[in-house]
Amino acid sequence: MNILDQAQPIRPGETLDVAALARYLSKHLPNANGALSIEQFPRGFSNLTYLLRLGDQELVLRRPPFGAAIQSAHDMGREYRVLHGLRTLYAKAPRPLLYCDDASVIGAPFYVMERLHGVILRGSAAASLGLTPEGMRRIAVAAIDTLAELHALDYAAAGLGELGRPAGYVARQVEGWTNRYRAAQTDDLAPLEALAQWLATHQPTSSGAALIHNDYKFDNLMLNPHDLGEIIAVLDWEMCTIGDPLMDLGTTLGYWIEPGDPPALQAMLGLTASSGNLSRREVVARYTAASGRQVDNPLFYYLYGLFKIAVIVQQIYARYRRGHTQDARFAGLDEVVNACGRLGVAALEQDRIDALGAA
């Protein structure tokens, strides 16, 4: 069985202009020779990722989703700038090769980077890979240690000091995600309204500034196929900025589903519920030990993560509801949004971040 991440035929409605792209690459990319063929990496719900076979080269192209109007969340130039800054500082960041801001080539700005070969954990990967509970735990520990490692990077040395505004970051994020929810709202959801109000009135002081990934989860990590406990790459840097590292931890906690969480979240994000994995409380403890940072208010960061994920999914669902995309995977995402809200309210009621179904 091939366990490496594989591309597939391009989904309907997401094809690229092969001839125009080939002409552009031959002019701007060194050593661009041979015929161009394109496939698509089918997972993911945000920026689109394609495999380019150009002669004897394999490359990866990233572009915004079709029909997206959330420019700050799909800024190809920003993502390329992050990877370009990290190229000599952080070996786990893919190496970028080319950025194009000419939307006439394939309909949107894009960038091209090296193709890496490894394992990405998705869906029922634990079963298909034969992972034992001990193996799953090794991966989870490595993931949290890598998050702490990322937060320790010298972003100024990477030329990324102006990437974000750490002062007032917590308040801006709460307000910003609330405003994005309003703009993408399709239904009245009382649990999300409750979370938005609670986050606005319970904000902690800043824990400092770091380079933060902002979408750190299992399926944005690439594992060594010969040692799954080793992370060889961190992917999808589109939301990276300079901000409060505990807010980054909060996003990861929101993605970190446990047994007993709502079925819709289990179906979409449930790999962390596999036997042997860390609980959310253990994630906080491991991060504290690996980073040296104290996490005094894990409930706030967890609820922020859940709310943020709900908004991201709502934005995608709104594109589907408004007819901007025909991707059938998006039809049931409203239930994921609902589940995030219900789980957040349960956490508030029990004043805890894990084992929410327990007494």
Coordinates of C-alpha atoms in Angstrom, one line a residue:
M1 CA 0.0 0.0 0.0
N2 CA 1.3 3.5 -0.9
I3 CA 1.0 5.6 2.2
L4 CA 2.4 8.8 0.7
D5 CA 0.1 11.7 0.0
Q6 CA -1.2 11.4 -3.5
A7 CA -2.8 13.7 -6.1
Q8 CA -5.9 12.8 -8.1
P9 CA -7.8 14.1 -11.2
I10 CA -8.9 17.7 -10.8
R11 CA -12.4 18.3 -9.5
P12 CA -15.0 19.7 -11.9
G13 CA -14.9 23.5 -11.9
E14 CA -11.4 23.8 -10.5
T15 CA -9.3 23.1 -13.7
L16 CA -6.4 25.4 -14.6
D17 CA -5.4 26.7 -18.1
V18 CA -2.6 24.2 -18.8
A19 CA -1.3 26.0 -21.9
A20 CA -1.2 29.5 -20.2
L21 CA 0.5 28.1 -17.1
A22 CA 3.0 26.2 -19.2
R23 CA 3.9 29.3 -21.1
Y24 CA 4.3 31.3 -17.8
L25 CA 6.5 28.6 -16.2
S26 CA 8.7 28.2 -19.2
K27 CA 9.4 31.9 -19.1
H28 CA 9.8 32.5 -15.3
L29 CA 10.8 29.2 -13.7
P30 CA 14.5 28.0 -14.1
N31 CA 14.9 24.6 -15.7
A32 CA 11.2 24.5 -16.8
N33 CA 11.4 22.0 -19.6
G34 CA 9.0 19.4 -21.0
A35 CA 5.3 18.9 -21.1
L36 CA 3.0 20.0 -18.3
S37 CA 0.4 17.9 -16.7
I38 CA -1.7 18.8 -13.6
E39 CA -3.5 16.8 -10.9
Q40 CA -5.1 18.0 -7.7
F41 CA -4.6 17.2 -4.0
P42 CA -8.2 16.6 -3.2
R43 CA -8.4 17.3 0.5
G44 CA -8.6 20.6 2.3
F45 CA -11.4 23.2 2.2
S46 CA -9.5 26.4 1.7
N47 CA -6.7 27.2 -0.8
L48 CA -6.4 24.8 -3.7
T49 CA -3.3 22.7 -4.1
Y50 CA -2.2 21.1 -7.4
L51 CA 0.6 18.7 -8.4
L52 CA 2.4 19.9 -11.5
R53 CA 4.5 17.4 -13.5
L54 CA 6.8 19.4 -15.7
G55 CA 9.1 17.2 -17.7
D56 CA 11.0 15.3 -15.0
Q57 CA 10.1 17.8 -12.2
E58 CA 7.3 17.5 -9.7
L59 CA 6.1 20.8 -8.2
V60 CA 3.2 22.0 -6.1
L61 CA 1.0 25.0 -7.0
R62 CA -1.3 26.9 -4.6
R63 CA -4.1 29.2 -5.5
P64 CA -7.2 30.7 -3.8
P65 CA -10.5 28.7 -4.1
F66 CA -12.8 29.6 -6.9
G67 CA -15.5 32.1 -5.8
A68 CA -13.6 33.2 -2.7
A69 CA -13.9 36.9 -1.7
I70 CA -12.0 36.7 1.6
Q71 CA -8.8 38.2 0.3
S72 CA -6.9 38.4 3.6
A73 CA -7.4 34.6 4.1
H74 CA -6.2 33.7 0.6
D75 CA -3.3 36.0 0.0
M76 CA -0.8 34.1 -2.1
G77 CA 1.8 36.8 -1.9
R78 CA 1.7 36.7 1.9
E79 CA 2.0 32.9 2.0
Y80 CA 4.9 33.0 -0.5
R81 CA 6.6 35.7 1.6
V82 CA 6.4 33.6 4.7
L83 CA 7.9 30.6 3.1
H84 CA 10.6 32.7 1.4
G85 CA 11.6 34.2 4.8
L86 CA 11.7 30.7 6.4
R87 CA 13.6 29.0 3.7
T88 CA 17.0 29.2 5.4
L89 CA 15.7 29.4 9.0
Y90 CA 13.3 26.5 9.3
A91 CA 13.8 23.2 7.5
K92 CA 10.2 22.1 8.0
A93 CA 8.8 24.9 5.8
P94 CA 8.5 23.9 2.1
R95 CA 10.9 25.8 -0.2
P96 CA 9.0 28.3 -2.5
L97 CA 10.1 28.7 -6.1
L98 CA 8.0 31.3 -7.9
Y99 CA 5.2 33.8 -7.2
C100 CA 2.8 35.1 -9.8
D101 CA 0.5 38.1 -9.1
D102 CA -0.9 38.1 -12.7
A103 CA -4.4 36.8 -12.4
S104 CA -4.7 36.5 -16.2
V105 CA -2.5 33.3 -16.2
I106 CA -4.9 31.0 -14.3
G107 CA -7.5 33.3 -13.0
A108 CA -5.9 34.2 -9.7
P109 CA -2.5 34.9 -8.1
F110 CA -0.6 31.7 -7.3
Y111 CA 2.8 30.4 -6.2
V112 CA 4.8 27.3 -6.9
M113 CA 6.9 25.4 -4.4
E114 CA 8.9 22.2 -4.1
R115 CA 7.0 18.9 -3.9
L116 CA 7.7 17.0 -0.7
H117 CA 7.0 13.3 -0.2
G118 CA 5.6 12.1 3.1
V119 CA 2.5 10.9 5.0
I120 CA -0.4 13.2 5.9
L121 CA -2.8 11.9 8.5
R122 CA -6.4 12.3 7.5
G123 CA -9.7 10.6 8.2
S124 CA -9.2 7.0 9.1
A125 CA -5.4 7.1 8.6
A126 CA -4.7 5.5 12.0
A127 CA -6.5 2.3 10.9
S128 CA -5.1 2.2 7.4
L129 CA -1.5 2.8 8.6
G130 CA -1.8 0.2 11.3
L131 CA -0.9 2.8 14.0
T132 CA -0.8 1.4 17.5
P133 CA -1.9 3.6 20.4
E134 CA 1.8 4.1 21.2
G135 CA 2.5 5.1 17.7
M136 CA -0.4 7.6 17.7
R137 CA 0.8 9.1 20.9
R138 CA 4.3 9.6 19.5
I139 CA 2.9 11.5 16.6
A140 CA 0.7 13.7 18.9
V141 CA 3.7 14.5 21.1
A142 CA 5.8 15.3 18.1
A143 CA 3.0 17.6 16.8
I144 CA 2.8 19.6 20.0
D145 CA 6.6 19.8 20.3
T146 CA 6.8 21.1 16.7
L147 CA 4.2 23.8 17.6
A148 CA 6.4 24.9 20.5
E149 CA 9.4 24.8 18.2
L150 CA 7.7 27.0 15.6
H151 CA 6.8 29.6 18.3
A152 CA 10.5 29.8 19.3
L153 CA 11.6 30.8 15.8
D154 CA 13.4 34.1 15.4
Y155 CA 10.9 35.8 13.0
A156 CA 13.0 38.9 12.8
A157 CA 15.9 36.9 11.5
A158 CA 13.5 35.6 8.8
G159 CA 12.6 39.1 7.8
L160 CA 9.1 38.7 9.0
G161 CA 9.0 41.2 11.8
E162 CA 6.4 43.4 9.9
L163 CA 4.2 40.5 9.2
G164 CA 1.7 41.2 12.0
R165 CA 0.8 43.6 14.8
P166 CA 1.2 41.7 18.1
A167 CA -0.1 44.6 20.2
G168 CA -3.8 44.2 20.7
Y169 CA -3.8 40.9 18.9
V170 CA -6.3 39.0 21.1
A171 CA -8.9 41.7 20.9
R172 CA -8.5 42.1 17.1
Q173 CA -8.9 38.4 16.6
V174 CA -12.1 38.1 18.7
E175 CA -13.6 41.1 16.9
G176 CA -12.3 40.1 13.5
W177 CA -13.7 36.5 13.6
T178 CA -17.0 37.8 15.0
N179 CA -17.2 40.3 12.1
R180 CA -16.4 37.5 9.6
Y181 CA -19.1 35.4 11.1
R182 CA -21.6 38.1 10.6
A183 CA -20.6 38.6 7.0
A184 CA -20.9 34.8 6.2
Q185 CA -23.9 34.1 8.4
T186 CA -26.7 32.1 6.8
D187 CA -28.7 30.9 9.9
D188 CA -29.4 32.1 13.4
L189 CA -27.3 30.0 15.8
A190 CA -27.7 30.8 19.4
P191 CA -24.6 28.8 20.7
L192 CA -22.3 30.8 18.4
E193 CA -23.8 34.1 19.5
A194 CA -23.2 33.0 23.1
L195 CA -19.5 32.1 22.3
A196 CA -18.9 35.5 20.6
Q197 CA -20.3 37.4 23.5
W198 CA -18.3 35.4 26.1
L199 CA -15.1 35.8 24.2
A200 CA -15.6 39.5 23.9
T201 CA -15.9 39.9 27.7
H202 CA -13.3 37.4 28.9
Q203 CA -10.2 38.3 27.1
P204 CA -6.8 37.5 28.8
T205 CA -3.8 39.8 28.6
S206 CA -1.3 39.0 25.9
S207 CA 1.2 36.2 26.5
G208 CA 3.8 37.7 24.1
A209 CA 4.6 37.6 20.4
A210 CA 5.7 34.8 18.2
L211 CA 5.5 33.6 14.6
I212 CA 2.2 31.6 14.7
H213 CA 0.8 29.3 12.1
N214 CA -2.9 29.9 12.8
D215 CA -4.1 26.6 11.3
Y216 CA -2.0 24.0 13.0
K217 CA -3.5 20.6 12.9
F218 CA -2.6 17.0 11.9
D219 CA -3.5 17.3 8.2
N220 CA -1.2 20.3 7.9
L221 CA 1.7 18.2 9.0
M222 CA 3.8 15.8 6.8
L223 CA 5.4 12.8 8.5
N224 CA 8.4 10.8 7.6
P225 CA 7.1 7.6 5.9
H226 CA 9.9 5.6 7.5
D227 CA 9.3 7.0 11.0
L228 CA 5.8 8.4 11.5
G229 CA 6.9 9.9 14.8
E230 CA 9.0 12.4 12.9
I231 CA 7.4 15.5 11.4
I232 CA 9.3 16.6 8.3
A233 CA 7.2 19.5 7.1
V234 CA 4.6 22.0 8.3
L235 CA 2.2 22.9 5.4
D236 CA -0.4 25.6 4.6
W237 CA 1.0 28.8 5.9
E238 CA -1.7 31.0 4.5
M239 CA -2.8 32.4 7.9
C240 CA 0.6 32.8 9.4
T241 CA 1.3 36.0 11.3
I242 CA 3.1 37.5 14.3
G243 CA 0.8 37.3 17.3
D244 CA 0.0 35.7 20.6
P245 CA 1.3 32.1 20.6
L246 CA -1.4 30.9 23.0
M247 CA -4.1 31.9 20.4
D248 CA -2.3 29.6 18.0
L249 CA -2.5 26.9 20.7
G250 CA -6.2 27.7 21.0
T251 CA -6.8 27.0 17.3
T252 CA -5.0 23.6 17.7
L253 CA -7.2 22.8 20.7
G254 CA -10.3 23.6 18.7
Y255 CA -9.2 21.1 16.1
W256 CA -8.2 18.5 18.7
I257 CA -11.4 16.3 18.8
E258 CA -11.9 13.8 21.6
P259 CA -14.1 10.7 22.0
G260 CA -17.6 11.9 22.9
D261 CA -17.4 15.1 20.9
P262 CA -20.3 15.7 18.4
P263 CA -20.4 13.2 15.5
A264 CA -20.1 16.0 12.8
L265 CA -16.7 17.0 14.3
Q266 CA -15.7 13.4 14.7
A267 CA -16.4 12.8 11.0
M268 CA -14.4 15.9 9.9
L269 CA -11.6 16.2 12.4
G270 CA -11.8 13.0 14.5
L271 CA -8.3 11.6 14.0
T272 CA -7.1 13.1 17.3
A273 CA -9.8 10.9 19.0
S274 CA -7.8 7.8 18.0
S275 CA -6.7 5.5 20.8
G276 CA -3.4 6.6 22.4
N277 CA -3.8 10.2 21.5
L278 CA -3.4 13.1 23.9
S279 CA -6.4 14.7 25.5
R280 CA -6.9 18.4 25.1
R281 CA -5.7 18.8 28.7
E282 CA -2.6 16.8 27.9
V283 CA -2.0 18.9 24.9
V284 CA -1.8 22.0 27.1
A285 CA 0.5 20.2 29.5
R286 CA 2.8 19.1 26.8
Y287 CA 2.9 22.5 25.2
T288 CA 3.7 24.1 28.5
A289 CA 6.6 21.7 29.1
A290 CA 7.9 22.1 25.5
S291 CA 7.6 25.8 25.2
G292 CA 8.2 27.0 28.7
R293 CA 5.1 29.2 28.4
Q294 CA 2.4 29.2 31.1
V295 CA -1.2 28.6 30.0
D296 CA -3.3 30.2 32.7
N297 CA -6.6 30.3 30.9
P298 CA -6.9 27.3 28.6
L299 CA -10.7 27.6 28.4
F300 CA -10.6 30.9 26.7
Y301 CA -8.1 29.7 24.1
Y302 CA -10.0 26.6 23.5
L303 CA -13.3 28.4 23.0
Y304 CA -11.6 30.9 20.7
G305 CA -10.3 28.0 18.6
L306 CA -13.8 26.4 18.4
F307 CA -15.3 29.8 17.4
K308 CA -12.7 30.5 14.8
I309 CA -13.0 27.0 13.2
A310 CA -16.8 27.5 13.2
V311 CA -16.4 30.8 11.3
I312 CA -13.9 29.3 8.8
V313 CA -16.3 26.5 8.1
Q314 CA -19.2 28.9 7.9
Q315 CA -17.4 31.0 5.3
I316 CA -16.9 27.9 3.2
Y317 CA -20.5 26.8 3.7
A318 CA -21.7 30.3 2.7
R319 CA -19.8 30.1 -0.6
Y320 CA -21.7 26.9 -1.3
R321 CA -25.1 28.2 -0.2
R322 CA -24.6 31.3 -2.4
G323 CA -23.7 29.2 -5.4
H324 CA -20.0 30.3 -5.7
T325 CA -18.8 26.7 -5.6
Q326 CA -20.4 23.3 -6.5
D327 CA -18.1 21.2 -4.3
A328 CA -20.5 18.6 -2.9
R329 CA -18.3 18.2 0.2
F330 CA -19.6 21.6 1.4
A331 CA -23.3 20.8 1.5
G332 CA -23.3 19.5 5.1
L333 CA -20.9 21.9 6.7
D334 CA -23.6 23.8 8.5
E335 CA -23.8 20.9 10.9
V336 CA -20.1 21.3 11.6
V337 CA -20.7 24.9 12.5
N338 CA -23.6 24.0 14.7
A339 CA -21.4 21.3 16.4
C340 CA -18.6 23.8 17.2
G341 CA -21.2 26.0 18.9
R342 CA -22.7 23.3 20.9
L343 CA -19.4 21.9 22.0
G344 CA -18.3 25.4 23.1
V345 CA -21.4 26.0 25.2
A346 CA -20.9 22.6 26.8
A347 CA -17.3 23.6 27.7
L348 CA -18.5 26.8 29.2
E349 CA -21.2 25.1 31.3
Q350 CA -18.8 22.5 32.6
D351 CA -15.8 25.0 32.8
R352 CA -13.5 22.5 31.3
I353 CA -11.8 21.8 27.9
D354 CA -11.8 18.0 27.9
A355 CA -14.0 15.0 28.8
L356 CA -17.0 17.2 28.3
G357 CA -19.4 14.3 28.3
A358 CA -18.1 13.2 31.8
A359 CA -19.7 14.1 35.1

